[in-house]
mmCIF file of C-alpha atoms in Angstrom:
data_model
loop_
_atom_site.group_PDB
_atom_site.id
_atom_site.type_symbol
_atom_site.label_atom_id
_atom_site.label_comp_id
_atom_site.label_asym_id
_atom_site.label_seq_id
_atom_site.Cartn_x
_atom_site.Cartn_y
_atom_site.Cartn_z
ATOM 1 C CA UNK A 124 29.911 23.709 -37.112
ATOM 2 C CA UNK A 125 32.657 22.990 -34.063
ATOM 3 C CA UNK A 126 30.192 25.121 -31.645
ATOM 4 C CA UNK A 127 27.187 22.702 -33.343
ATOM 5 C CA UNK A 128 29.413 19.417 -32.583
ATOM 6 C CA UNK A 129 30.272 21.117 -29.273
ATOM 7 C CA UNK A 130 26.409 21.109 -28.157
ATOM 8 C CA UNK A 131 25.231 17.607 -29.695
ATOM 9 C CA UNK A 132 28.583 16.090 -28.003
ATOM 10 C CA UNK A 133 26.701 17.806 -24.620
ATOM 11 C CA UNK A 134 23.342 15.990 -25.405
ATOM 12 C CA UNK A 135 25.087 12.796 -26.249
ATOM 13 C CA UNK A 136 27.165 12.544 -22.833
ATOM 14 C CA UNK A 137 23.540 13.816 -20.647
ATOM 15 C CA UNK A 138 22.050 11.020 -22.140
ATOM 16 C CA UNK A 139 24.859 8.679 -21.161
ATOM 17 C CA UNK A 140 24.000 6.081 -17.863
ATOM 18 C CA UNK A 141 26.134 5.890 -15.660
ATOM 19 C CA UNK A 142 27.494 2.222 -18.027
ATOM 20 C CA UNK A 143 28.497 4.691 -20.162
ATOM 21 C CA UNK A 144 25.961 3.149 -22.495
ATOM 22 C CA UNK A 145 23.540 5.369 -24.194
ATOM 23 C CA UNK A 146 19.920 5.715 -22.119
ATOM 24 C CA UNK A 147 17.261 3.221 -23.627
ATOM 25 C CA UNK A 148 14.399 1.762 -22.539
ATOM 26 C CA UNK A 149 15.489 -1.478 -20.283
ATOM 27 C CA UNK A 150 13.764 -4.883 -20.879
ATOM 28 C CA UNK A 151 12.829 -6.507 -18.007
ATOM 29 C CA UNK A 152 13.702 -10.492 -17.696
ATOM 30 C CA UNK A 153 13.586 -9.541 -13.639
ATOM 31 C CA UNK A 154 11.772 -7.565 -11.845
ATOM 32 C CA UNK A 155 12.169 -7.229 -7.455
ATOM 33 C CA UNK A 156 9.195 -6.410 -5.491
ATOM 34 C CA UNK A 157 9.318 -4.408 -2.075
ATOM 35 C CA UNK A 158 6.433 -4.969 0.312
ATOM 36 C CA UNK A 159 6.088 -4.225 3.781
ATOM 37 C CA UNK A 160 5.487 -8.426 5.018
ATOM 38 C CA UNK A 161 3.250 -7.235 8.182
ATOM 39 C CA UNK A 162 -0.093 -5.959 6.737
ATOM 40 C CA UNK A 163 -2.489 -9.100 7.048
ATOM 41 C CA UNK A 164 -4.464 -10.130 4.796
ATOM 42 C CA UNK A 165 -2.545 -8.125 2.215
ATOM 43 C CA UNK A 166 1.336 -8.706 2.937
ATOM 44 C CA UNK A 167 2.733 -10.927 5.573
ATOM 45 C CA UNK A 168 5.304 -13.265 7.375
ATOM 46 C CA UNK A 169 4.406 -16.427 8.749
ATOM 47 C CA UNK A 170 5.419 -18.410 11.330
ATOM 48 C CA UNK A 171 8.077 -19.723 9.402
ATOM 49 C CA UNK A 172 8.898 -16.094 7.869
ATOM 50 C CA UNK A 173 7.516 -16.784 4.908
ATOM 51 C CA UNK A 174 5.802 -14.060 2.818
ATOM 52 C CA UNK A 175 2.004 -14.750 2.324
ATOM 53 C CA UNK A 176 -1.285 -13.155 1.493
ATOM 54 C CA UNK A 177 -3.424 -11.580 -1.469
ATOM 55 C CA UNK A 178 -0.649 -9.355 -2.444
ATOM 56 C CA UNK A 179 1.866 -12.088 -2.413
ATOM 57 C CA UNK A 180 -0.370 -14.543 -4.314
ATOM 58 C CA UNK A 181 -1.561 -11.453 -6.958
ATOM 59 C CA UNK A 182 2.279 -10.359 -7.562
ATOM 60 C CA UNK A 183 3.412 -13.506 -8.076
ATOM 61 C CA UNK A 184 0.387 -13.889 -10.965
ATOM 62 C CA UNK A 185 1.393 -10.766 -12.205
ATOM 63 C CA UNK A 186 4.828 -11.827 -12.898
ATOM 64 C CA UNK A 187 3.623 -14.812 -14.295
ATOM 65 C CA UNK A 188 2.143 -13.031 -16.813
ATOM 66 C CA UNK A 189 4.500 -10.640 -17.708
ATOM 67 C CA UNK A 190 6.736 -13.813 -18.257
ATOM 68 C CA UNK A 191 9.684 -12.348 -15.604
ATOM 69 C CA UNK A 192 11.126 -13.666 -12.784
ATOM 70 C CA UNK A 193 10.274 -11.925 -9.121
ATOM 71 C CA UNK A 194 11.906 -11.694 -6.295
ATOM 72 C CA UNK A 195 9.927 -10.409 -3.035
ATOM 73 C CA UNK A 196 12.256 -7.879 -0.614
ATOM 74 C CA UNK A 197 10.698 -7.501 2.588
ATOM 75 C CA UNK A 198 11.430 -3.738 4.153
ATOM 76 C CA UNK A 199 9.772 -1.671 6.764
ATOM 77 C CA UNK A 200 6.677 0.443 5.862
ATOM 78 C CA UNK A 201 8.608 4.073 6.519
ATOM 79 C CA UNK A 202 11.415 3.452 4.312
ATOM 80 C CA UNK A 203 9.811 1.472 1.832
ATOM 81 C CA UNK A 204 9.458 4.893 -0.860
ATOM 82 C CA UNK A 205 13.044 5.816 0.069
ATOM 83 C CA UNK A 206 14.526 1.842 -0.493
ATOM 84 C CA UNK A 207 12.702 2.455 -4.144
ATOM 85 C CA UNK A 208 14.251 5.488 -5.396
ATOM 86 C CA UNK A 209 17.573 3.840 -3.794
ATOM 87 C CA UNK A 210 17.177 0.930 -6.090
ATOM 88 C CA UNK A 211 16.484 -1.654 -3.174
ATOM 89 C CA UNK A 212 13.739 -2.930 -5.610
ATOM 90 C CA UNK A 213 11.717 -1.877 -8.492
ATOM 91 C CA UNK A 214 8.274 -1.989 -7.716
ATOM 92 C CA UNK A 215 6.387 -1.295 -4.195
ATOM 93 C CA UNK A 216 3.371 -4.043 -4.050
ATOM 94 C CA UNK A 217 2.092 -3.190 -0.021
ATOM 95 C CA UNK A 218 -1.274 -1.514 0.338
ATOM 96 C CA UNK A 219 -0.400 1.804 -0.878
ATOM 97 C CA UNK A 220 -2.914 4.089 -2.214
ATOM 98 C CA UNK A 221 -1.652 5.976 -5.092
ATOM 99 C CA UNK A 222 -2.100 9.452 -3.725
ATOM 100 C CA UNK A 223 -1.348 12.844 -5.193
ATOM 101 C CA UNK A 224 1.438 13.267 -2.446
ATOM 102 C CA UNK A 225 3.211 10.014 -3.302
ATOM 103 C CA UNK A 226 3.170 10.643 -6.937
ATOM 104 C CA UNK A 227 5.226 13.721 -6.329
ATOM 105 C CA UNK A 228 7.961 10.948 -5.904
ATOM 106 C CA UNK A 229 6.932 7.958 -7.908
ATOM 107 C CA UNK A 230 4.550 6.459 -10.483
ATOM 108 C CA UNK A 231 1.464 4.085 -9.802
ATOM 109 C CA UNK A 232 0.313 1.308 -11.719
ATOM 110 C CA UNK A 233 -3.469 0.681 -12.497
ATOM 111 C CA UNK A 234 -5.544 0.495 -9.239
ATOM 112 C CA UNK A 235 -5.738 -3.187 -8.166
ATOM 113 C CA UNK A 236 -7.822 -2.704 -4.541
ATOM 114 C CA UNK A 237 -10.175 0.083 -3.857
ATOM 115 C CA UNK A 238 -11.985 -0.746 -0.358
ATOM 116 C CA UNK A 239 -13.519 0.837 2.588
ATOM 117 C CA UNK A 240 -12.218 2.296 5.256
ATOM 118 C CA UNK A 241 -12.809 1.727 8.732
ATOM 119 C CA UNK A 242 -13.118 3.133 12.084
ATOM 120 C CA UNK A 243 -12.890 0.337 14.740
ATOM 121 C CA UNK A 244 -13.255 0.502 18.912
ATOM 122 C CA UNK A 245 -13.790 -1.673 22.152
ATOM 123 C CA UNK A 246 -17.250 -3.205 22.247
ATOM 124 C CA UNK A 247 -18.332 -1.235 25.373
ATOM 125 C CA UNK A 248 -18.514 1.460 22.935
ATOM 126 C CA UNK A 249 -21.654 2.963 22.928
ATOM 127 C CA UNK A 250 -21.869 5.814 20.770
ATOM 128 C CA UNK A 251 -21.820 5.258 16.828
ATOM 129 C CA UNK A 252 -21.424 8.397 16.360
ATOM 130 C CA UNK A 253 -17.182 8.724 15.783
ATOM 131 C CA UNK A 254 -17.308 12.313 14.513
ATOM 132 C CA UNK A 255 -14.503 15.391 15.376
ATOM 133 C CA UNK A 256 -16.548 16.767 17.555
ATOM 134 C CA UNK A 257 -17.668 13.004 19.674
ATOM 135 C CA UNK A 258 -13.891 12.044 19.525
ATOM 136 C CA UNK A 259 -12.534 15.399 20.788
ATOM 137 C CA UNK A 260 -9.841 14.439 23.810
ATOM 138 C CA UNK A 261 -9.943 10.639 22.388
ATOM 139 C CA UNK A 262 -6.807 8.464 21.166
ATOM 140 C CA UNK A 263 -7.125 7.347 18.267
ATOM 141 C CA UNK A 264 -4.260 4.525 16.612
ATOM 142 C CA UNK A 265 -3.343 4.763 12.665
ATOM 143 C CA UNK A 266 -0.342 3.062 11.371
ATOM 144 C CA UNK A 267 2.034 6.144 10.630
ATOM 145 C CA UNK A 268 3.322 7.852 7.077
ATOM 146 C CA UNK A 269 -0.246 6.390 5.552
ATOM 147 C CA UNK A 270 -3.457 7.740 4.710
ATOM 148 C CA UNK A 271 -4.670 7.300 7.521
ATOM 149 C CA UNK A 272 -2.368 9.060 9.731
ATOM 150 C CA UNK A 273 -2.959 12.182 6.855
ATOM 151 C CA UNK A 274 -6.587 11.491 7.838
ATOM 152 C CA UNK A 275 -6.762 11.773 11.214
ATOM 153 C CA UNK A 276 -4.445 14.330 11.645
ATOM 154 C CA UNK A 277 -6.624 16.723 9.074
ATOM 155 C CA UNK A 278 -9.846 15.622 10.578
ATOM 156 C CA UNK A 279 -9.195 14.586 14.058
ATOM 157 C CA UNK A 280 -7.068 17.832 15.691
ATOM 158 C CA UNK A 281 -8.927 17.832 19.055
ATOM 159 C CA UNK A 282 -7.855 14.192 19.332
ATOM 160 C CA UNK A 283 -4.551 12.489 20.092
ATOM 161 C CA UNK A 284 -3.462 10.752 17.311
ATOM 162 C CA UNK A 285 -0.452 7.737 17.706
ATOM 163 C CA UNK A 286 0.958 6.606 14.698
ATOM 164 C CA UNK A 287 2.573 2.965 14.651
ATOM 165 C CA UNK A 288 5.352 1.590 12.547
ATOM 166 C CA UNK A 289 2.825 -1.303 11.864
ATOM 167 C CA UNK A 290 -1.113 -1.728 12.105
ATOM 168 C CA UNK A 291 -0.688 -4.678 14.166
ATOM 169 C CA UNK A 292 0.798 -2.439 16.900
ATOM 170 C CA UNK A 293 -2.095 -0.243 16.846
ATOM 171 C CA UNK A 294 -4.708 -3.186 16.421
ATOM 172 C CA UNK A 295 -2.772 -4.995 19.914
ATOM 173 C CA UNK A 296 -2.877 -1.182 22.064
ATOM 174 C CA UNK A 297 -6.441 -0.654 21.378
ATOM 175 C CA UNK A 298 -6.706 -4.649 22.800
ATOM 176 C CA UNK A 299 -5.011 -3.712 25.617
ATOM 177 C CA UNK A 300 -6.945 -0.635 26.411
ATOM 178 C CA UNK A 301 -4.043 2.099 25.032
ATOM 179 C CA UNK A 302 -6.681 3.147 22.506
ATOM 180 C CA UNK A 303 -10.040 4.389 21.676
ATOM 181 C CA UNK A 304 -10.490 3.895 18.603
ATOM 182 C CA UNK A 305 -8.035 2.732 15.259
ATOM 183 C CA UNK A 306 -8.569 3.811 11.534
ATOM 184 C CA UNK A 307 -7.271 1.537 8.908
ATOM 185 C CA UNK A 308 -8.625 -0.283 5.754
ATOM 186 C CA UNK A 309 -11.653 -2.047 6.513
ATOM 187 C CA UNK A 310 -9.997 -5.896 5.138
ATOM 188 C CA UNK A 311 -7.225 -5.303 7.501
ATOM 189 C CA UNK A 312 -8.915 -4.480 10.583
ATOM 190 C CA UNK A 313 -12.266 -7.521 9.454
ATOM 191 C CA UNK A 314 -9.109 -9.847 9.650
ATOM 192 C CA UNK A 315 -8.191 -8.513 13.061
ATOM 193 C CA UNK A 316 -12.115 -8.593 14.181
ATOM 194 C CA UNK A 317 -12.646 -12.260 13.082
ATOM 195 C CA UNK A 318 -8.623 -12.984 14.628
ATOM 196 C CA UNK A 319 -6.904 -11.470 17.940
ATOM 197 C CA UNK A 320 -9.824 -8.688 18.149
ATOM 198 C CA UNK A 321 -13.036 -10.835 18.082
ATOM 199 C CA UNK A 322 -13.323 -10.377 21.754
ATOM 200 C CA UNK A 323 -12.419 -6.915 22.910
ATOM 201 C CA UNK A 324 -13.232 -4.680 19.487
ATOM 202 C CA UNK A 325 -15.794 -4.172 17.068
ATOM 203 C CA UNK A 326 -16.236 -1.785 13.833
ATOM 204 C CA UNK A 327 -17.990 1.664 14.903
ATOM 205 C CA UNK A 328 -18.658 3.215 11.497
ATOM 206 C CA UNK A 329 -17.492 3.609 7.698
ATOM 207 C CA UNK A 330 -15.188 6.417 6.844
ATOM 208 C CA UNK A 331 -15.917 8.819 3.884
ATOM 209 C CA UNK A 332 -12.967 8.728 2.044
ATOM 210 C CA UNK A 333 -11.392 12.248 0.588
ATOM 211 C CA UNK A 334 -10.065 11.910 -3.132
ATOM 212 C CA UNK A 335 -7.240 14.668 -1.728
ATOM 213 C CA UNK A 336 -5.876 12.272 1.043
ATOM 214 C CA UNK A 337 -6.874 8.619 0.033
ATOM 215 C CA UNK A 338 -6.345 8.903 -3.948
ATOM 216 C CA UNK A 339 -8.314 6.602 -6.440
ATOM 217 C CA UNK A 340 -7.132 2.994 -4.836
ATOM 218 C CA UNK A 341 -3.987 0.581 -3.793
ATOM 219 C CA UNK A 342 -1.513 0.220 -7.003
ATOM 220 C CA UNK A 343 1.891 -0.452 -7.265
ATOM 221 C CA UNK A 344 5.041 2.491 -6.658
ATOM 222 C CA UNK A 345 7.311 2.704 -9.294
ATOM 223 C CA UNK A 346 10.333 4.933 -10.379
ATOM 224 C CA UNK A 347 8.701 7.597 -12.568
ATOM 225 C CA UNK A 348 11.734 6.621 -15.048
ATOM 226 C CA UNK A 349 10.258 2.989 -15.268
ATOM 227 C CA UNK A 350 7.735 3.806 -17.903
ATOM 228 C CA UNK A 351 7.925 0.212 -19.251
ATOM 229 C CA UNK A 352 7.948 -1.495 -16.208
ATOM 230 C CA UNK A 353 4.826 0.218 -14.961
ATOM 231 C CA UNK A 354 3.125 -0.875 -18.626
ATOM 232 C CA UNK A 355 4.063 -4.254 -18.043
ATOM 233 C CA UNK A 356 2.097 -4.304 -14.607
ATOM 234 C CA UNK A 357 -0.856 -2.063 -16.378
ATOM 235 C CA UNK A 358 -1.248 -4.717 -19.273
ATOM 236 C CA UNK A 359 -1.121 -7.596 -16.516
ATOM 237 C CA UNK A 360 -3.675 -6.034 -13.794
ATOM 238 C CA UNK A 361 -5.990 -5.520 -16.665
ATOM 239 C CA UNK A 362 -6.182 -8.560 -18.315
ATOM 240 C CA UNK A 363 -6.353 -10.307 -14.668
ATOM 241 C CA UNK A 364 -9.052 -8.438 -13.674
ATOM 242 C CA UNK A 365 -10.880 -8.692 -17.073
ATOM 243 C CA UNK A 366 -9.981 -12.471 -17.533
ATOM 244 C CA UNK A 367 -11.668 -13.294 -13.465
ATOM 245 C CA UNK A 368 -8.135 -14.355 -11.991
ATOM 246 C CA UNK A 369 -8.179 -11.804 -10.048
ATOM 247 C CA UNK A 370 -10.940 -11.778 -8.226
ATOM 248 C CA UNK A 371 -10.109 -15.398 -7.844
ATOM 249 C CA UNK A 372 -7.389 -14.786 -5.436
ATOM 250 C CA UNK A 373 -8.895 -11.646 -3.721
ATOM 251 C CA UNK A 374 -12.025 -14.641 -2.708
ATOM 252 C CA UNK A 375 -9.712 -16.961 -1.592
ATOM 253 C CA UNK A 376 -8.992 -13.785 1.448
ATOM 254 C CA UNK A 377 -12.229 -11.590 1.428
ATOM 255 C CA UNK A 378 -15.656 -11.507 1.523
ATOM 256 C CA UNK A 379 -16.324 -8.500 0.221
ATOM 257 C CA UNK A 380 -15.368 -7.512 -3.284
ATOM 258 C CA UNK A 381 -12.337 -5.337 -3.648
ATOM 259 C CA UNK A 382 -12.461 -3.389 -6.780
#
């Protein structure tokens, strides 16, 4: 019996936090949400650095709904998986597609965006065509550690690809003639088309997304411990989509349906 009391003691003191409280599922009164704050029209400051956008306007609804209070933490788009598991926040909510990669590390909630993806260049662009083989020696921008970047660099090795810290970096060096071409999510770059980009770029073609690299759609990251804070956001993106507030916001920024 002191060897059995010996192994249950064992359990008991694994399954102590680090409170010294045993481990239970935590209710969540507040919640923090990390987002990148430069991915227009999804995530981004003002002029008075101000957080704005869908994102912005559809987490704050969420939280609404889940009855908690939300604070937004602004952090930069390579550290923003790190900054989770680091406790900076609890939940990512920044244009990230819940990929097979990424879930290696953390948990998605239900998909909230699922759009196209496009493949932009200068209007003196000819050729539609934007294959390997037609964009072999080309540069082409993607905003780096994304999708995109994996997408390129699988199906674009005979071109140079430059990854950015942020899409707007890529959008402004194909303005300024640094570029050929820029892959990115087609609402992002039709924001940059109808904004800064409406005079030098235009869309060249539609790419064909692949399940292994772009993953079912945008949700948001959590801790794969969080298992109640990821139902919360579950419960809340489904009745928002089901109840038409959803799409609500997403028409207030695009013309095009999102889901």
């Amino acid at each position: 019996m002191k060897g059995f009391a010996r192994v249950i003691a064992a359990v008991l003191l694994t399954a102590v936090g680090a409170s010294g409280a045993l481990a239970q599922a935590k209710e969540w009164k507040e919640v923090r949400i990390g987002t990148e704050g430069a991915y227009p029209p999804f995530n981004n400051l003002n002029a008075k650095k101000e957080l704005e956008g869908f994102e912005i306007d559809y987490g704050n609804l969420l939280c609404e709904r889940m009855k908690v209070k939300c604070t937004w933490v602004v952090q930069d788009w390579d550290g923003i998986i790190p900054a989770l598991l680091s406790n900076k926040y609890d939940i990512i909510i920044a244009g990230m597609n819940a990929t097979d990669e990424r879930k290696k590390r953390v948990d998605f909630t239900a998909v909230y965006t699922k759009t196209p993806i496009w493949i932009i260049g200068p209007k003196t662009t000819t050729s539609a065509d934007f294959s390997p083989a037609a964009l072999k020696g080309k540069a082409i921008g993607v905003q780096g550690s994304t999708i995109h970047t994996n997408y390129a660099e699988k199906y674009y090795k005979d071109s140079t690809i430059r990854p950015y810290p942020t899409q707007e970096e890529a959008n402004l060096d194909l303005i300024n003639g640094r570029l050929d071409y820029v892959i990115a999510d087609s609402l992002a770059l039709e924001d940059f088309l109808a904004g800064k980009g409406k005079d030098c770029c235009k869309k060249i073609g539609e790419i064909t997304r692949d399940p292994t690299i772009h993953g079912p759609g945008v949700g948001g990251a959590v801790r794969k411990e969080d298992t109640a804070l990821k139902a919360l956001f579950d419960k809340a993106i489904a009745e928002t989509i089901a109840d038409g507030s959803h799409k609500k916001i997403a028409d207030k920024y695009f013309k095009i349906p999102i889901l």
